[in-house]
mmCIF file with all atom_site columns, C-alpha atoms in Angstrom:
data_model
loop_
_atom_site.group_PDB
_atom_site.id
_atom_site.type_symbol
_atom_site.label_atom_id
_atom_site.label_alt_id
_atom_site.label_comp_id
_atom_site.label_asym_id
_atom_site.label_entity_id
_atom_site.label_seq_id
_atom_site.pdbx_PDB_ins_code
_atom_site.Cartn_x
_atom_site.Cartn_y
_atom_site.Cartn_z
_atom_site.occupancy
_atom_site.B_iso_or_equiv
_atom_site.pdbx_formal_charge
_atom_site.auth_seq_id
_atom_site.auth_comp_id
_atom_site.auth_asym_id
_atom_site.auth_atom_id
_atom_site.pdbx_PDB_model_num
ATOM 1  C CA . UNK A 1 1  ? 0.000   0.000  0.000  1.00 0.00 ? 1  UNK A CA 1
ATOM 2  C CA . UNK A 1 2  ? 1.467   3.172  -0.822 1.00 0.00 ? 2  UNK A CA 1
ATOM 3  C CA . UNK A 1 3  ? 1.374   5.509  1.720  1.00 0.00 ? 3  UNK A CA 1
ATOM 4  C CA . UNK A 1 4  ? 0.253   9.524  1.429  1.00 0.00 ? 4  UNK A CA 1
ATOM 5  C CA . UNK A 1 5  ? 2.923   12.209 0.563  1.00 0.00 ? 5  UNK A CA 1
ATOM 6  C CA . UNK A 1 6  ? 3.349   13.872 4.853  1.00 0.00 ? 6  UNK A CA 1
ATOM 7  C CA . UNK A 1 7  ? 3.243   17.153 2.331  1.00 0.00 ? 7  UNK A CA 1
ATOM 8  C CA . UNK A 1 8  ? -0.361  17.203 1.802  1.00 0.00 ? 8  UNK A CA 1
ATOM 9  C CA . UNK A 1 9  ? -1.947  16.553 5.126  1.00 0.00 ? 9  UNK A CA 1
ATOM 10 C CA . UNK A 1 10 ? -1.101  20.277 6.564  1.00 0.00 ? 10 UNK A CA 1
ATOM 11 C CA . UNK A 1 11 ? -1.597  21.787 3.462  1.00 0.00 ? 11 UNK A CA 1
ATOM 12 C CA . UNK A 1 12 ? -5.119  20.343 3.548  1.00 0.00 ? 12 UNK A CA 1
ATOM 13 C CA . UNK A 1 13 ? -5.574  21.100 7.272  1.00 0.00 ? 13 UNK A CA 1
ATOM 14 C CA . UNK A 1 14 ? -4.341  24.621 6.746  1.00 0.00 ? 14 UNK A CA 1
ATOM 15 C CA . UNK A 1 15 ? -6.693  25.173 3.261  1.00 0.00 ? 15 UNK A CA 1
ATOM 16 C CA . UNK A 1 16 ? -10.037 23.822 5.296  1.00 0.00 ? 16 UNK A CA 1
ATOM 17 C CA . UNK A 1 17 ? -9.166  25.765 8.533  1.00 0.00 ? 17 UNK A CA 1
ATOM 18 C CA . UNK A 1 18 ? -8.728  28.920 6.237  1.00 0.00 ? 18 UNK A CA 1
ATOM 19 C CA . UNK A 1 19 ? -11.952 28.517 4.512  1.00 0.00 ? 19 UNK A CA 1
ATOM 20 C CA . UNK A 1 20 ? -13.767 27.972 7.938  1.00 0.00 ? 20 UNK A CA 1
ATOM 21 C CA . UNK A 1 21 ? -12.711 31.169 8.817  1.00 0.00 ? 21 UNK A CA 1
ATOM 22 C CA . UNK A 1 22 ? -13.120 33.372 5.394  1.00 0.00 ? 22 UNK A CA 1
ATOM 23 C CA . UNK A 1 23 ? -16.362 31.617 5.248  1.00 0.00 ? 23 UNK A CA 1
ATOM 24 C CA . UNK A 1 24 ? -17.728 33.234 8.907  1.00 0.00 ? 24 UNK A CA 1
ATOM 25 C CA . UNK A 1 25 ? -16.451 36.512 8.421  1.00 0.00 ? 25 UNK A CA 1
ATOM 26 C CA . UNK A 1 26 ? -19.274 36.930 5.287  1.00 0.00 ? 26 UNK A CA 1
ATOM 27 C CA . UNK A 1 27 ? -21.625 39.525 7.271  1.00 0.00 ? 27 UNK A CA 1
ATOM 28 C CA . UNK A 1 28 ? -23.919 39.114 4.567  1.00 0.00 ? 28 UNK A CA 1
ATOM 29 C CA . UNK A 1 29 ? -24.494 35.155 5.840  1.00 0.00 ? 29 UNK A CA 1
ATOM 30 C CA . UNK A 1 30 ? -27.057 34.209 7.740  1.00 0.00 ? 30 UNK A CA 1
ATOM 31 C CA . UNK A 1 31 ? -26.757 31.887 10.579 1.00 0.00 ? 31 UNK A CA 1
ATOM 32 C CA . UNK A 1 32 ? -27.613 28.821 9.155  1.00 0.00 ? 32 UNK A CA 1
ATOM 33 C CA . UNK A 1 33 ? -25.234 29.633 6.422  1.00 0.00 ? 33 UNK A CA 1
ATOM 34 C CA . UNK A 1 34 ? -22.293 30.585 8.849  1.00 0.00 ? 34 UNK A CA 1
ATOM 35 C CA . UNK A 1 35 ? -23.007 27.287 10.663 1.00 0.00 ? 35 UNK A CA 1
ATOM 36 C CA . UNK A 1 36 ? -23.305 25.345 7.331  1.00 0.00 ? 36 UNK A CA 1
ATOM 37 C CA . UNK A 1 37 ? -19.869 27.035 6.506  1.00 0.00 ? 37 UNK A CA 1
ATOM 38 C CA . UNK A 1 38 ? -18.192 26.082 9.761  1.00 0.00 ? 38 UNK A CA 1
ATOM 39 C CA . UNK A 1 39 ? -19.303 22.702 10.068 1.00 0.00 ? 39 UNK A CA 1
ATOM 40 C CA . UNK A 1 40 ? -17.912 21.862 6.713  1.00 0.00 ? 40 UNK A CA 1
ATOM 41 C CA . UNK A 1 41 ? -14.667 23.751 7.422  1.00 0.00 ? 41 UNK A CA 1
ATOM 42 C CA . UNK A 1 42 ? -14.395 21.569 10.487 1.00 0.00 ? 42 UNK A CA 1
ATOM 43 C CA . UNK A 1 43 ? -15.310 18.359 8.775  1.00 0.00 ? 43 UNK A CA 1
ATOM 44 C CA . UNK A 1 44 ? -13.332 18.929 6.172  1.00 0.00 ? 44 UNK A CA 1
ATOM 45 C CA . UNK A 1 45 ? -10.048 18.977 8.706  1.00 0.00 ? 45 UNK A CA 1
ATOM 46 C CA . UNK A 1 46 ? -11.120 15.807 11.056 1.00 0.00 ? 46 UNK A CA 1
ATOM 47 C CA . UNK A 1 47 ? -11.621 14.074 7.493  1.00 0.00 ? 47 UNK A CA 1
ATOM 48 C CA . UNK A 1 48 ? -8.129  14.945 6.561  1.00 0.00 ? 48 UNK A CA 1
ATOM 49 C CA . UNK A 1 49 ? -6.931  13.959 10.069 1.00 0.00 ? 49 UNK A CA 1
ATOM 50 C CA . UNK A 1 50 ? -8.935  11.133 9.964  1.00 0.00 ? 50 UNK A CA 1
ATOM 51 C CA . UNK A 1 51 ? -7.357  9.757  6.704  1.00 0.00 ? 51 UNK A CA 1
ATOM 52 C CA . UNK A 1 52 ? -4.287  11.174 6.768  1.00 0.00 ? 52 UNK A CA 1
ATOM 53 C CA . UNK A 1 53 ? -4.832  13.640 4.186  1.00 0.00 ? 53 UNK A CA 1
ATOM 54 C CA . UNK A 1 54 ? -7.040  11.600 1.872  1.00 0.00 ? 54 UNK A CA 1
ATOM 55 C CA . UNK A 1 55 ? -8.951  12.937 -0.980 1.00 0.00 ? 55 UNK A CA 1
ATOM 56 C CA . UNK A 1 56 ? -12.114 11.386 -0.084 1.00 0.00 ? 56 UNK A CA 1
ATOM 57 C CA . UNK A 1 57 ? -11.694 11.647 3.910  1.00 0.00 ? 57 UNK A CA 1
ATOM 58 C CA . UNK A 1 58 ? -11.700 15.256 3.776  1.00 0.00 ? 58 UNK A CA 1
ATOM 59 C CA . UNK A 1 59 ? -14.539 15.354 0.752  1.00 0.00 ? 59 UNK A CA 1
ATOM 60 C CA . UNK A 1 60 ? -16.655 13.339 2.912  1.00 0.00 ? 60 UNK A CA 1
ATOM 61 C CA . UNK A 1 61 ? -15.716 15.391 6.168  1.00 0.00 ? 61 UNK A CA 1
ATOM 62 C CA . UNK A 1 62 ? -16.918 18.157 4.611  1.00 0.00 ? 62 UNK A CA 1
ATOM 63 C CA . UNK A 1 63 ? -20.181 16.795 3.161  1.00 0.00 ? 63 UNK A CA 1
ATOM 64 C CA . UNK A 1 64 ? -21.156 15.516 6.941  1.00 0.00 ? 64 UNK A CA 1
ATOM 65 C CA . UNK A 1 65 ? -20.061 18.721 8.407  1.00 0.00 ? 65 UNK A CA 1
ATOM 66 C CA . UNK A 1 66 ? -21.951 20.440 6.156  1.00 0.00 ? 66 UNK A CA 1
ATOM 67 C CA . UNK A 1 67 ? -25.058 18.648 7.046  1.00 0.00 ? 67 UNK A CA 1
ATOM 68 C CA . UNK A 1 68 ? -24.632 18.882 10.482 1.00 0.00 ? 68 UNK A CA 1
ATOM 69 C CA . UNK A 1 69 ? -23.557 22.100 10.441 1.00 0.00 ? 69 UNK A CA 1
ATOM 70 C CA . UNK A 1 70 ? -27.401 23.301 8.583  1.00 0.00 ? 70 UNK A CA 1
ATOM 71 C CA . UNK A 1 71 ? -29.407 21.042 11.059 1.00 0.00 ? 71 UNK A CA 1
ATOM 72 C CA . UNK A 1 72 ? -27.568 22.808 14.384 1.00 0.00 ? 72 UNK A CA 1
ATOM 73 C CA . UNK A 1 73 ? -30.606 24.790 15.933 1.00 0.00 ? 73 UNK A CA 1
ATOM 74 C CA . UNK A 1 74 ? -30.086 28.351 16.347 1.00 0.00 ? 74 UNK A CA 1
ATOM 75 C CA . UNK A 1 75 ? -33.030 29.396 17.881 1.00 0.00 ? 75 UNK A CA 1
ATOM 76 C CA . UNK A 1 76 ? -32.539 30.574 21.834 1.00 0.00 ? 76 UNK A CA 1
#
């Protein structure tokens, strides 16, 4: 099995953890969309973690962050 460049794992960290945060500072968002942005942004990194930089780990991450990120209740 060949194993993952090391290369790509903090680029891919680093490039979902910067999207996270470009993604929240839209004022523009609402606050489904913010948490819809954030959740994928954070799935997107434990998928990369997860998988050790995989392709799919991190697509997938981001999918089921996304998802849970829209269902979070914001109402107080």
């Amino acid at each position: 099995m060949n194993k993952p460049l090391r290369s790509s794992r903090p680029i891919t960290l680093i490039a979902a953890l910067l999207l996270a945060a470009a993604a929240t500072g839209c004022s523009n968002m609402s606050q489904r969309d913010k948490n819809t942005a954030v959740g994928a942004g954070v799935g997107a990194a434990a998928g990369a973690i997860l998988t050790g930089g995989g392709t799919l780990g991190t697509l997938g991450g981001a999918a089921v962050g996304g998802v849970i990120g829209n269902q979070v209740n914001t109402k107080k």
